[in-house]
PDB file of C-alpha atoms in Angstrom:
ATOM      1  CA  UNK A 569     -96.756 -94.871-106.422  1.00  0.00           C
ATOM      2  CA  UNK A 570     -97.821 -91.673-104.715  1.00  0.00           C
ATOM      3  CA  UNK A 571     -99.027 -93.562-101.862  1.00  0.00           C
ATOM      4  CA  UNK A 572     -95.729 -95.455-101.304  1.00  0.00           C
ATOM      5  CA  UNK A 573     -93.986 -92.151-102.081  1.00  0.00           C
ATOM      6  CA  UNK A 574     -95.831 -90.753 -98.869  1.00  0.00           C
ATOM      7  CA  UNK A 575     -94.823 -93.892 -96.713  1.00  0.00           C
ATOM      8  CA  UNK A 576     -90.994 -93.403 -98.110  1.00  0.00           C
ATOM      9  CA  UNK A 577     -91.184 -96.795 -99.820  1.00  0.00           C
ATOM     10  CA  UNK A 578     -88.896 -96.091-102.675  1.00  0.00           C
ATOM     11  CA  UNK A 579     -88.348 -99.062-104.232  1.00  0.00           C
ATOM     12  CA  UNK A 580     -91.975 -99.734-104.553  1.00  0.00           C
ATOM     13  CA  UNK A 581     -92.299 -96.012-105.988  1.00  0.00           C
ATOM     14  CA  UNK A 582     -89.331 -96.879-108.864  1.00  0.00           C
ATOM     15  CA  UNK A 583     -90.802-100.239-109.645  1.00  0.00           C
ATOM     16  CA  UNK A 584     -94.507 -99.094-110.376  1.00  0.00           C
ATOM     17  CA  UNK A 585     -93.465 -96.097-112.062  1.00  0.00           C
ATOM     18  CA  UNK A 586     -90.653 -97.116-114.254  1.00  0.00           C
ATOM     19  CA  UNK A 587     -92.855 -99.365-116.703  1.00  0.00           C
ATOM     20  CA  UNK A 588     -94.952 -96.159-116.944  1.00  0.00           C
ATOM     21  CA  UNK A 589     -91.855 -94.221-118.356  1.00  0.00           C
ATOM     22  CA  UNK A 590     -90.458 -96.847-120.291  1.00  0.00           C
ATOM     23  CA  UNK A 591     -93.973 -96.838-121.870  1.00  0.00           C
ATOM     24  CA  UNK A 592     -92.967 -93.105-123.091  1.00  0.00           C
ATOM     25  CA  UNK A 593     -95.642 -91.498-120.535  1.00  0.00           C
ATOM     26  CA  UNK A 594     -94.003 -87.448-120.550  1.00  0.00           C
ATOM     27  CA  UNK A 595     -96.406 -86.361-117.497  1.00  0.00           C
ATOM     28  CA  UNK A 596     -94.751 -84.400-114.467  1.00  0.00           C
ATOM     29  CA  UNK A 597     -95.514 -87.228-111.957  1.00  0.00           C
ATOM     30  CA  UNK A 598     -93.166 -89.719-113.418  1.00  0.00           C
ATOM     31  CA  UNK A 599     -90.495 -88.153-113.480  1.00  0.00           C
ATOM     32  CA  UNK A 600     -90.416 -86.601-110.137  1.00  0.00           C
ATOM     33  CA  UNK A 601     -91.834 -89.520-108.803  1.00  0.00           C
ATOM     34  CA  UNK A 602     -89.221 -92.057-110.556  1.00  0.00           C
ATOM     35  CA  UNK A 603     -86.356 -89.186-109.804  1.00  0.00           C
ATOM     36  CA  UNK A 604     -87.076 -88.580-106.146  1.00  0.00           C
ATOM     37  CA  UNK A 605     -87.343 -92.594-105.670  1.00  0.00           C
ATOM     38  CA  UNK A 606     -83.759 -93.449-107.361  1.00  0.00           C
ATOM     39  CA  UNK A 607     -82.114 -90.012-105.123  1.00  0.00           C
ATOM     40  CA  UNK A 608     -83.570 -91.939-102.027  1.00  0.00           C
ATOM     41  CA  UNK A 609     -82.232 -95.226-103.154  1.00  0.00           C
ATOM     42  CA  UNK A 610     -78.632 -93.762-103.530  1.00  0.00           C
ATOM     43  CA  UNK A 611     -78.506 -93.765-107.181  1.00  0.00           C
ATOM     44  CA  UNK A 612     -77.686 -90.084-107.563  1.00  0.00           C
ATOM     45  CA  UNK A 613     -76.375 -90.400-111.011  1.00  0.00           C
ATOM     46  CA  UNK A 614     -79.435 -92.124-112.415  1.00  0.00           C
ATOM     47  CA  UNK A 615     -81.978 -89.661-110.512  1.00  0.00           C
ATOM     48  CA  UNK A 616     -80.073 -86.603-112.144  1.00  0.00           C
ATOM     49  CA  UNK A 617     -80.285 -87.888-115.649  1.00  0.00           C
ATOM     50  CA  UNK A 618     -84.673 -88.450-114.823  1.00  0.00           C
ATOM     51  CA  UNK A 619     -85.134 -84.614-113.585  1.00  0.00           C
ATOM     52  CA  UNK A 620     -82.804 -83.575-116.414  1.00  0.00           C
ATOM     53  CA  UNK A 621     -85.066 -85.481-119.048  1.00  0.00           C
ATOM     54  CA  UNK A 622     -87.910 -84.139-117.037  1.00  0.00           C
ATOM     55  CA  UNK A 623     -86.829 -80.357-117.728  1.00  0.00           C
ATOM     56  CA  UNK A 624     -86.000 -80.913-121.196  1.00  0.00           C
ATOM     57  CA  UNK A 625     -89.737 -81.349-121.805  1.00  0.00           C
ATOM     58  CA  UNK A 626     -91.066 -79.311-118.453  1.00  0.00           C
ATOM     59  CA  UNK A 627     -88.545 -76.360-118.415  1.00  0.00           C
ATOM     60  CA  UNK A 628     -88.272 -74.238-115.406  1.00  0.00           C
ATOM     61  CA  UNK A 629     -90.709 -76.305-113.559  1.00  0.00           C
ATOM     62  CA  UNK A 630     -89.965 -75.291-110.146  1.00  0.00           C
ATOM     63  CA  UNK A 631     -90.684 -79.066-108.475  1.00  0.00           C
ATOM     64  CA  UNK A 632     -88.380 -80.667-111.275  1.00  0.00           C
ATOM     65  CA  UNK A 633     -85.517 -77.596-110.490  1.00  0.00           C
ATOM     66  CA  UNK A 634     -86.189 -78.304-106.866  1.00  0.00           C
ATOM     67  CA  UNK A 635     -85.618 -82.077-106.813  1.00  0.00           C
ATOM     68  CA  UNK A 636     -82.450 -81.422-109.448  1.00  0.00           C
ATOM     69  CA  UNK A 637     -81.010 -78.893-106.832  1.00  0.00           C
ATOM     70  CA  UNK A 638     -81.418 -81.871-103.935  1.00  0.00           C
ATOM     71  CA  UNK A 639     -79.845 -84.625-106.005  1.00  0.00           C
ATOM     72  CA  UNK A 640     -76.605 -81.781-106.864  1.00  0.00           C
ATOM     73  CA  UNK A 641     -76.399 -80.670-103.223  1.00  0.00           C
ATOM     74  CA  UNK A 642     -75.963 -84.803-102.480  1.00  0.00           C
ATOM     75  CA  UNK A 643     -73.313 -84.917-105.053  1.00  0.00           C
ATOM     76  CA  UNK A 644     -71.616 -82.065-103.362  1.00  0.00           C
ATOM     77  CA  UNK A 645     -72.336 -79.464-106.029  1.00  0.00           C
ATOM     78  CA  UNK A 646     -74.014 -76.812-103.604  1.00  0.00           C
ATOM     79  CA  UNK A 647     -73.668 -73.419-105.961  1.00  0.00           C
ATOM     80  CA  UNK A 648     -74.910 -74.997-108.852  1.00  0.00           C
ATOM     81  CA  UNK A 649     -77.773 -76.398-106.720  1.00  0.00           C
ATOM     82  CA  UNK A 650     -78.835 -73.054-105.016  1.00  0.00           C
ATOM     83  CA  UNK A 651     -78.776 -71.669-108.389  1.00  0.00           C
ATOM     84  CA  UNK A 652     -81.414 -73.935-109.341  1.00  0.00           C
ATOM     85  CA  UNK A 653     -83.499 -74.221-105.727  1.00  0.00           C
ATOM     86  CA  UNK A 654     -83.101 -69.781-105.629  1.00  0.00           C
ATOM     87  CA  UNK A 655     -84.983 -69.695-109.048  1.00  0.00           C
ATOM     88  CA  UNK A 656     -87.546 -72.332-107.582  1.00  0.00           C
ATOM     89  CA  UNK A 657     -88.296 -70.653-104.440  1.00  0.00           C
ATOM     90  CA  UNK A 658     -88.886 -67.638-106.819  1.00  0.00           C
ATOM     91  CA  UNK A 659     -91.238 -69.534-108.927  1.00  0.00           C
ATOM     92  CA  UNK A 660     -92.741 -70.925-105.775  1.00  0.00           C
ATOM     93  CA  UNK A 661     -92.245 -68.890-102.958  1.00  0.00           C
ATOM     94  CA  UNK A 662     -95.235 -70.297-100.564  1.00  0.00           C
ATOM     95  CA  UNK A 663     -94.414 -73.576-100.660  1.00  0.00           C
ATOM     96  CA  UNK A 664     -92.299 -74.918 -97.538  1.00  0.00           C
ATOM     97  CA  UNK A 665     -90.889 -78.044 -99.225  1.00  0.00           C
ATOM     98  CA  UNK A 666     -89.147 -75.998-102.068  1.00  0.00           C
ATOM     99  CA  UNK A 667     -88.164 -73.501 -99.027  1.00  0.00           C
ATOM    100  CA  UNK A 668     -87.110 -76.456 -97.226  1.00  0.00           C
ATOM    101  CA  UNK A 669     -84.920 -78.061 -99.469  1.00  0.00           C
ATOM    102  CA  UNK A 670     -83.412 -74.142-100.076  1.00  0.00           C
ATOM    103  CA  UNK A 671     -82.524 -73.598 -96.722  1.00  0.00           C
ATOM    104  CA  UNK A 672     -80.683 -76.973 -96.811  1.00  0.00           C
ATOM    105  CA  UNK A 673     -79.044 -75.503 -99.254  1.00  0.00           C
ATOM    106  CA  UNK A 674     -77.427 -72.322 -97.793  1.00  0.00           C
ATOM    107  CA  UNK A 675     -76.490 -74.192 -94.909  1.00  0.00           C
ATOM    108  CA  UNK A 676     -74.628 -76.982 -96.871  1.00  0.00           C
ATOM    109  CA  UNK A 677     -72.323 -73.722 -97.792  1.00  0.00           C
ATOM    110  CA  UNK A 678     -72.633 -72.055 -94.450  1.00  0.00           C
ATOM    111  CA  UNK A 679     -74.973 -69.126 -95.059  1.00  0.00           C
ATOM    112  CA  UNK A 680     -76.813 -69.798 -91.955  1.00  0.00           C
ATOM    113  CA  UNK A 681     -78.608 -66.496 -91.057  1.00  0.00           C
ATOM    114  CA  UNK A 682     -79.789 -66.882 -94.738  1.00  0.00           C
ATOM    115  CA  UNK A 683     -81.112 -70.759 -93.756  1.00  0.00           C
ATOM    116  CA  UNK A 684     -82.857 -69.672 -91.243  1.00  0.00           C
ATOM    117  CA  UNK A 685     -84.480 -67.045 -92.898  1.00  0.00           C
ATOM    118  CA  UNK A 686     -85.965 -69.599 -95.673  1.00  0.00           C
ATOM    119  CA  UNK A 687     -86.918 -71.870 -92.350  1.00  0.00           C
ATOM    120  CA  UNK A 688     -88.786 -69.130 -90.637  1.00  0.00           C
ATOM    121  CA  UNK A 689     -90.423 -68.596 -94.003  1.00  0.00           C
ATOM    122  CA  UNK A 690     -91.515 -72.374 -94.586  1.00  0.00           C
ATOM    123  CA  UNK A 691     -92.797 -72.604 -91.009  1.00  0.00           C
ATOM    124  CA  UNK A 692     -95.296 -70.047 -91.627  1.00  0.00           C
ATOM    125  CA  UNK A 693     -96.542 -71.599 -94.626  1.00  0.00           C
ATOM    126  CA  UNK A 694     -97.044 -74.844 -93.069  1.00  0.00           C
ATOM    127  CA  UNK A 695     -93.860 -76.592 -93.073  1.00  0.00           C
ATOM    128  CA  UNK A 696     -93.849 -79.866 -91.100  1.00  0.00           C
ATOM    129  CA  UNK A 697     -91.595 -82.422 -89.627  1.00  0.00           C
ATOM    130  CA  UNK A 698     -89.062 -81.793 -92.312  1.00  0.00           C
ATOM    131  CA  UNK A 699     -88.544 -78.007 -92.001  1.00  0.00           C
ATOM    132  CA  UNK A 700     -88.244 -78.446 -88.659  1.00  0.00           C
ATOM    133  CA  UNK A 701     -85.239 -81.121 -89.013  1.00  0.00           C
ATOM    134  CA  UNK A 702     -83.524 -78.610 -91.042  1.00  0.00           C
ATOM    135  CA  UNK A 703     -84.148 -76.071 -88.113  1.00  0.00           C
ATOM    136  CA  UNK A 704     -82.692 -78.521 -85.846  1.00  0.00           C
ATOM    137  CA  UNK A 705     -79.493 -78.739 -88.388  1.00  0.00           C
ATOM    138  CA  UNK A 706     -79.109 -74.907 -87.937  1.00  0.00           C
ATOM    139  CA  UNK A 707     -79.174 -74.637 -84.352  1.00  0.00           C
ATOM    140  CA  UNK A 708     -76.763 -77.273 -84.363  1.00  0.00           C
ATOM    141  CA  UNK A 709     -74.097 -75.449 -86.652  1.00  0.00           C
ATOM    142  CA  UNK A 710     -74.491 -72.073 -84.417  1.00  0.00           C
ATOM    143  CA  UNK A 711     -74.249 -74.360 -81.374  1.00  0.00           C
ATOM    144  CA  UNK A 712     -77.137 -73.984 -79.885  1.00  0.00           C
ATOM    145  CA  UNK A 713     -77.188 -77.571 -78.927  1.00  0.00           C
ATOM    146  CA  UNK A 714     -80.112 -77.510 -75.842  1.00  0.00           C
ATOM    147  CA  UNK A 715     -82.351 -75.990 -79.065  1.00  0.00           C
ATOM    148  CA  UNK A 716     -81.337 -78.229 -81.337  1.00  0.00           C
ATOM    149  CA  UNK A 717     -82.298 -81.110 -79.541  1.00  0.00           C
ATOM    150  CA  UNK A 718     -85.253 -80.144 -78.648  1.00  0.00           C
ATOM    151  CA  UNK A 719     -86.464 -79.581 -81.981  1.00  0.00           C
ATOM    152  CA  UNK A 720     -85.131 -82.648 -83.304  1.00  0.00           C
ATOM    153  CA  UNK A 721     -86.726 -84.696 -79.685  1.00  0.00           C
ATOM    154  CA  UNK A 722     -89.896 -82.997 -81.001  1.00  0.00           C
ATOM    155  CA  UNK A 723     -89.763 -84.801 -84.401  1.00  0.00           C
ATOM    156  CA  UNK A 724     -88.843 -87.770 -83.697  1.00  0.00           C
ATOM    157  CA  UNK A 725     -91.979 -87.876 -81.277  1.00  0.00           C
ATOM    158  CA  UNK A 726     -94.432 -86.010 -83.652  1.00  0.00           C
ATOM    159  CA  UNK A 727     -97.834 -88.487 -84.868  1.00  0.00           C
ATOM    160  CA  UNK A 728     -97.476 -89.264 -88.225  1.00  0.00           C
ATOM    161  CA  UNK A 729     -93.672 -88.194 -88.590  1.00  0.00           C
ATOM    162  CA  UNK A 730     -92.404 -89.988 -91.840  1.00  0.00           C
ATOM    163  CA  UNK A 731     -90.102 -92.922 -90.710  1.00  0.00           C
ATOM    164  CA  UNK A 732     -87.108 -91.695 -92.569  1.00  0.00           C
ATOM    165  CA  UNK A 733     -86.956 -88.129 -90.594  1.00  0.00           C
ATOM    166  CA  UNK A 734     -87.623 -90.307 -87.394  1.00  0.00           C
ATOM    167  CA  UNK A 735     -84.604 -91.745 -87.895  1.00  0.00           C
ATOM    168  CA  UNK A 736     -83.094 -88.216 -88.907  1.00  0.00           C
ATOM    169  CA  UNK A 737     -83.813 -87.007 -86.169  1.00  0.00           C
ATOM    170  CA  UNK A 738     -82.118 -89.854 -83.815  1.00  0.00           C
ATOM    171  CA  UNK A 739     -79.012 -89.555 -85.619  1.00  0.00           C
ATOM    172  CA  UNK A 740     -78.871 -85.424 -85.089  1.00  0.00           C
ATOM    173  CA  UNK A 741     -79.552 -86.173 -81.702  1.00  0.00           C
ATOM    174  CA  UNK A 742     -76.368 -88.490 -81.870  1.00  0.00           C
ATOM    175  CA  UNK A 743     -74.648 -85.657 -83.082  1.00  0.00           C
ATOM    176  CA  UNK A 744     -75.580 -83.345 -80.360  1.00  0.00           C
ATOM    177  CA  UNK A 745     -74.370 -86.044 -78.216  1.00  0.00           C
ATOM    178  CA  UNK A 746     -71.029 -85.888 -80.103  1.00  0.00           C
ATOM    179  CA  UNK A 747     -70.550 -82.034 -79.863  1.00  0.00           C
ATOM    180  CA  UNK A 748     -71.045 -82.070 -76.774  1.00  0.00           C
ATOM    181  CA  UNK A 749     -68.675 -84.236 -75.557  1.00  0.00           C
ATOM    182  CA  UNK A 750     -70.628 -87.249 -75.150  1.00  0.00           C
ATOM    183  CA  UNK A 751     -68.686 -89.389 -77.662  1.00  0.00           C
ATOM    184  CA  UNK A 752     -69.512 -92.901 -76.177  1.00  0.00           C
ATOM    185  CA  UNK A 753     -73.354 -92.077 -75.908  1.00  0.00           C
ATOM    186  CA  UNK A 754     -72.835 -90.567 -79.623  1.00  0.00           C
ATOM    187  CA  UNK A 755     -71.388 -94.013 -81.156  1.00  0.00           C
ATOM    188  CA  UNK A 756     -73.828 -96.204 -79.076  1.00  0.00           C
ATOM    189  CA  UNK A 757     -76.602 -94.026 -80.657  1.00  0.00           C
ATOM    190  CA  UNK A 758     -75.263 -94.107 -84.344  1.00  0.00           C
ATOM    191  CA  UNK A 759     -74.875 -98.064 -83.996  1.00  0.00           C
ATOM    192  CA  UNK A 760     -78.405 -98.823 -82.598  1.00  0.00           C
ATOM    193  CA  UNK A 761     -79.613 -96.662 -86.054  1.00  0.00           C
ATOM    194  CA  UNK A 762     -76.720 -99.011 -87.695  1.00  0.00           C
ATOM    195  CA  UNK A 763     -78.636-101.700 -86.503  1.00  0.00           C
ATOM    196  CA  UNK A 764     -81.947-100.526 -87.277  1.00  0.00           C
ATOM    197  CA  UNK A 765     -80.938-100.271 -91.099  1.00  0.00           C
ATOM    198  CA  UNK A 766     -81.568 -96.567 -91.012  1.00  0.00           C
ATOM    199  CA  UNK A 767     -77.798 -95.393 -91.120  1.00  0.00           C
ATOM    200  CA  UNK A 768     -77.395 -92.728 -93.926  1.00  0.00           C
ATOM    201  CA  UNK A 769     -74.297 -93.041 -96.061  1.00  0.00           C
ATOM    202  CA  UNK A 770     -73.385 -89.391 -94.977  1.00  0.00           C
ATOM    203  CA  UNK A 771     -73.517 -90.572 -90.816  1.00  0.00           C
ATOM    204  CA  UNK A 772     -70.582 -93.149 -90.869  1.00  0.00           C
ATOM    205  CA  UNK A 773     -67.805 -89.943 -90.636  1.00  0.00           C
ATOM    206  CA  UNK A 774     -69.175 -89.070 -87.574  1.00  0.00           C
ATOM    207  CA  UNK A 775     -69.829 -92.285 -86.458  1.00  0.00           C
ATOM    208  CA  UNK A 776     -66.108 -92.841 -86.500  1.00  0.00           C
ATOM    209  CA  UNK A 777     -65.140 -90.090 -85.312  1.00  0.00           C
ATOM    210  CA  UNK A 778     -66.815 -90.568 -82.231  1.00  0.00           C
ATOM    211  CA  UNK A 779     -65.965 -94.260 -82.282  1.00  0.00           C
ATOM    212  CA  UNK A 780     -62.098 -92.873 -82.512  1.00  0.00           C
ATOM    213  CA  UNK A 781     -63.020 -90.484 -79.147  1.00  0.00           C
ATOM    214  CA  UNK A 782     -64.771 -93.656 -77.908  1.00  0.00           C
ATOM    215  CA  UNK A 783     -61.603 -95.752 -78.528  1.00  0.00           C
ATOM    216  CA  UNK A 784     -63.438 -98.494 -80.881  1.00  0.00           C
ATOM    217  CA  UNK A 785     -60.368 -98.690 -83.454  1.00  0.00           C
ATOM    218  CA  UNK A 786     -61.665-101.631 -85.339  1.00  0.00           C
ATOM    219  CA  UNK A 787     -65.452-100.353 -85.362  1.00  0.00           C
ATOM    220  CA  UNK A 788     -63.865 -96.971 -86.688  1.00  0.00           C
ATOM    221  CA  UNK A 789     -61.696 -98.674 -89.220  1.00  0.00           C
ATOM    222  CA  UNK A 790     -64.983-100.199 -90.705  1.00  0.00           C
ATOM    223  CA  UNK A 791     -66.815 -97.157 -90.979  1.00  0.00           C
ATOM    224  CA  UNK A 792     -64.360 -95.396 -92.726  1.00  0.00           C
ATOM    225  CA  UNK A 793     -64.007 -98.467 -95.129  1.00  0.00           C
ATOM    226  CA  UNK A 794     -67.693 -98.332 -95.780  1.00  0.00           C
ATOM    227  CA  UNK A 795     -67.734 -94.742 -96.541  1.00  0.00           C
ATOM    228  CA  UNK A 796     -65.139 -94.820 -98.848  1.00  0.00           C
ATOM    229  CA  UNK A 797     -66.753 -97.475-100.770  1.00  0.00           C
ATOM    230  CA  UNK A 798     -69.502 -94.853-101.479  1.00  0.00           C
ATOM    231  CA  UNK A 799     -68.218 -91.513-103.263  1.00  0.00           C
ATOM    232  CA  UNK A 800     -67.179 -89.740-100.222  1.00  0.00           C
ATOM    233  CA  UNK A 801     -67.757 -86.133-100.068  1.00  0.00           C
ATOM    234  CA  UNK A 802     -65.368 -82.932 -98.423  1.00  0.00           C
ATOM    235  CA  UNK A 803     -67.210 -83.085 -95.401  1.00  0.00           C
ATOM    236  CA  UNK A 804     -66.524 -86.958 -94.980  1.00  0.00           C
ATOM    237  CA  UNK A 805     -62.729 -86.642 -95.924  1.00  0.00           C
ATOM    238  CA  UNK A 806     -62.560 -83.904 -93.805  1.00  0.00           C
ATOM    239  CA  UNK A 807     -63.600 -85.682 -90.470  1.00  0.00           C
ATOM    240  CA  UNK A 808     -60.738 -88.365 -91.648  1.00  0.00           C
ATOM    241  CA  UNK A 809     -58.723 -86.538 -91.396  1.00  0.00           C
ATOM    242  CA  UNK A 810     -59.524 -84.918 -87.827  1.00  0.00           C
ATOM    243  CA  UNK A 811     -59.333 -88.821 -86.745  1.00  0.00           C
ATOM    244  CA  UNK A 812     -55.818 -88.964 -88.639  1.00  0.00           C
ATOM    245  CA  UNK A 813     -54.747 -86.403 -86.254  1.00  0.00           C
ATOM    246  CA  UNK A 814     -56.306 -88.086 -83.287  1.00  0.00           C
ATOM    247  CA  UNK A 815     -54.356 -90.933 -84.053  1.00  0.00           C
ATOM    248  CA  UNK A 816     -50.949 -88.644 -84.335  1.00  0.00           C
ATOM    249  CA  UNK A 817     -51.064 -89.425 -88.555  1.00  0.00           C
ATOM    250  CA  UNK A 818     -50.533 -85.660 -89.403  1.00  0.00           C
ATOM    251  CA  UNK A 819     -49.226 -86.683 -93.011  1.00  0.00           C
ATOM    252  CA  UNK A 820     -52.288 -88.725 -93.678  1.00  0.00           C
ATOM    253  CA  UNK A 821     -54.633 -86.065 -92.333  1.00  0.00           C
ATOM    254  CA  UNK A 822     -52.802 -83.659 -94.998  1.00  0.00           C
ATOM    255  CA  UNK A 823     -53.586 -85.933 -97.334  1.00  0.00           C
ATOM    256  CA  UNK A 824     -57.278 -86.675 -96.821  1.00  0.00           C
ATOM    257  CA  UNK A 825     -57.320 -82.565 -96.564  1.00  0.00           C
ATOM    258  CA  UNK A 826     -55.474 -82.505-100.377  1.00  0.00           C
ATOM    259  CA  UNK A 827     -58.481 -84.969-100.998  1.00  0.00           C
ATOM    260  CA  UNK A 828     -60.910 -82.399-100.157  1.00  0.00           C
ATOM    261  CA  UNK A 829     -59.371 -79.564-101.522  1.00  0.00           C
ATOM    262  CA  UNK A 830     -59.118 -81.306-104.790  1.00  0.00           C
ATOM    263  CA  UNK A 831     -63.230 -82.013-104.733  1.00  0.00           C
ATOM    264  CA  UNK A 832     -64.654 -78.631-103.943  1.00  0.00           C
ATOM    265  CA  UNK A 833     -62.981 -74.739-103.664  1.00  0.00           C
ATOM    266  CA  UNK A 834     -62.884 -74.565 -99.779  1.00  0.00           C
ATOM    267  CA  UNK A 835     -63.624 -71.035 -99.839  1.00  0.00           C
ATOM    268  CA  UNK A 836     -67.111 -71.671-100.929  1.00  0.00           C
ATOM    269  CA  UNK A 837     -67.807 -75.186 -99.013  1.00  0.00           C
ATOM    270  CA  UNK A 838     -69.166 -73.867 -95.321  1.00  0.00           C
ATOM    271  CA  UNK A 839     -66.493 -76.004 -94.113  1.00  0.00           C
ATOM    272  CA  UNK A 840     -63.367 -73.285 -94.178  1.00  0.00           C
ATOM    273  CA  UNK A 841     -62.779 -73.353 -90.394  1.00  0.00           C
ATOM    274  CA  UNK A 842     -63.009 -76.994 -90.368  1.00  0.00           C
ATOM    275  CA  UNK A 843     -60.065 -77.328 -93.024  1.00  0.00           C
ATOM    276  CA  UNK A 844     -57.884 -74.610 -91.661  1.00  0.00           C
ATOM    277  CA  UNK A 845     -58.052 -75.824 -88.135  1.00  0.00           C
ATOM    278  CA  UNK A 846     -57.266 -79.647 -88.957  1.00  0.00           C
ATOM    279  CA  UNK A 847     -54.803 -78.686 -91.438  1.00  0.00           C
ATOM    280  CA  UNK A 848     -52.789 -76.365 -88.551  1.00  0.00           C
ATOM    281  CA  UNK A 849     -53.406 -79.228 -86.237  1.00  0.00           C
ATOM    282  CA  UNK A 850     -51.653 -81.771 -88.648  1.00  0.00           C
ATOM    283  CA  UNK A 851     -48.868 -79.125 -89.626  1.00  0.00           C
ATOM    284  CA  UNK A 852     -48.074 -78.558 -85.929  1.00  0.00           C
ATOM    285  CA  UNK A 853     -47.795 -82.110 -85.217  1.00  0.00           C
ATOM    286  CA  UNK A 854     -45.522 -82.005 -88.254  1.00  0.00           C
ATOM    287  CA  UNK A 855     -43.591 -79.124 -86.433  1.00  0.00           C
ATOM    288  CA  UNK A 856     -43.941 -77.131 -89.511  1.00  0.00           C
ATOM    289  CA  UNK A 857     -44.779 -74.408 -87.103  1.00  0.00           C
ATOM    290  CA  UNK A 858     -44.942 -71.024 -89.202  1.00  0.00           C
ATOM    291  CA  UNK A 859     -47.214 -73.198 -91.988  1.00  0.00           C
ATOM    292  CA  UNK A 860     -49.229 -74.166 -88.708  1.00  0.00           C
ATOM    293  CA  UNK A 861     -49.365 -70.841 -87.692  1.00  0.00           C
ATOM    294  CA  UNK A 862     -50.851 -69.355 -90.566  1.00  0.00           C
ATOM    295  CA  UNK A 863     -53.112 -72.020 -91.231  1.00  0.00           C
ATOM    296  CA  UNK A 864     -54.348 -71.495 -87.391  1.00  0.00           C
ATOM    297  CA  UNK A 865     -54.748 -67.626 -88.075  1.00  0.00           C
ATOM    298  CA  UNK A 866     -56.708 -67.983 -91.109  1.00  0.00           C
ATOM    299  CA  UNK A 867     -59.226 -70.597 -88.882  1.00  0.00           C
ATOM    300  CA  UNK A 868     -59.013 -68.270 -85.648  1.00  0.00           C
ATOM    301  CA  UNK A 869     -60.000 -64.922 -88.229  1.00  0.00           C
ATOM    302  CA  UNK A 870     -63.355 -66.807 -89.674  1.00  0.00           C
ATOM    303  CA  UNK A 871     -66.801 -66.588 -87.207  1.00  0.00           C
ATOM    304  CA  UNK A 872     -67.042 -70.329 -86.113  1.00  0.00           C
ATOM    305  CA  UNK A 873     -63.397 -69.426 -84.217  1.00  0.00           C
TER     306      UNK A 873
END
């Protein structure tokens, strides 16, 4: 199972190793083994419960916290999982996984000095292909696209990169593409990954968002449709509604913005500027102009203005 945990083959990993738990085995292995394999195979709910049965009989173990903190930052719980990736970085503070996945964390929320911090940290303790992906993320949100790039070019060509962060890597490099302008180059990228199998859940907002730039209404249409059929998160209902207001739908970008709002406090997301701006946007096409106004301010007073 460890073996086919190295060459990400997750459902190999759960099927080997969930006999070996149903047999009552209690050892660390299984469950972050069995846990890590059902987070990678989308079933987020099922992977929290195995970590959580893990601690109850390995408390404060810092890989068990760590893995817990991952599968809460996918279900868009970010405090409580820096809570829990903080105390194992503390526990664990040389090892550039557990850094890794920390960093992730305080940029999820927008702390992104604080990211890079953690990054710099892991890198010196020998963090690999996977640190530097999470770099990559963090030049991206400071817009430092050239850098960003780069980084991600360099591990999607590294020997012995692990398939998944290959793939990564491609789609942050579709995202460059995106932020830069580039939106037909961005959509052709995301749809060759699409076609490869290797399009995350998470990429299908941005896919059809730059579809929408791109013009592909019907693609678009079907991305949104897929995401939606998968727990969406702020960050996805948020891009929704940027294409609502593309698409001159102000009231329906309010509302996937109410949908947003209603999932996670905005103040504490890392995605303020992102709500303020596309809710002003919508308001103004609205000609609610003083609600506009403010909302506009509030973006235009935060850093990312």
């Amino acid at each position: 199972a460890r073996l086919h945990s190295e060459r990400a083959e997750w459902a190999q990993v759960e099927a080997l190793v969930r006999p070996i738990a149903e047999a009552g085995f209690r050892e660390l292995a299984v469950f972050y083994l069995l846990g890590e394999a059902l987070r990678q195979l989308g079933r987020r709910a099922e992977a929290r419960a195995v970590f959580e049965a893990g601690l109850e009989g390995h408390p404060r173990n810092a890989e068990l916290e760590a893995r817990l903190g991952c599968v809460l930052l996918d279900a868009d719980e970010p405090v409580k999982a820096i809570e829990l990736l903080g105390r194992a970085r503390r526990a664990r503070p040389r090892d550039a996984q557990v850094l890794t996945y920390f960093a992730g964390a305080l940029l999820r929320v927008g702390r992104v000095e604080e990211a890079e911090a953690q990054l710099a940290r892991a890198l010196l303790v020998g963090g690999g292909a996977d640190t530097r992906l999470v770099l990559a993320m963090v030049k991206l949100r400071r817009g430092q696209f050239d850098d960003a790039d780069r980084i991600a070019a360099q591990v999607e060509a590294a020997d012995g990169a692990a398939v998944p962060l290959v793939w990564a890597a491609r789609a942050l490099r579709a995202d460059v593409k995106l932020l830069r302008g580039e939106a037909r180059g961005a959509f052709e990228a995301w749809q060759r990954i699409d076609a490869a199998g290797h399009l995350q859940v998470h990429h299908l907002a941005h896919m059809a968002y730059a579809g929408e730039l791109a013009g592909e209404g019907a693609q678009v249409d079907s991305a949104i449709a897929r995401r939606l059929a998968d727990q969406p998160q702020a960050e996805d209902l948020l891009v929704f509604a940027s294409i609502a207001n593309l698409r001159k739908e102000p009231a329906r970008a309010l509302d996937w913005l109410d949908q947003a709002q209603r999932q996670v406090k905005v103040s504490n997301s890392g995605w303020e500027f992102d709500f303020h701006s596309a809710r002003g946007r919508a308001l103004r096409l609205l000609e609610r102009r003083d609600e506009a106004r403010q909302a506009l301010d509030t973006a235009c007073a935060l850093p990312e203005a």
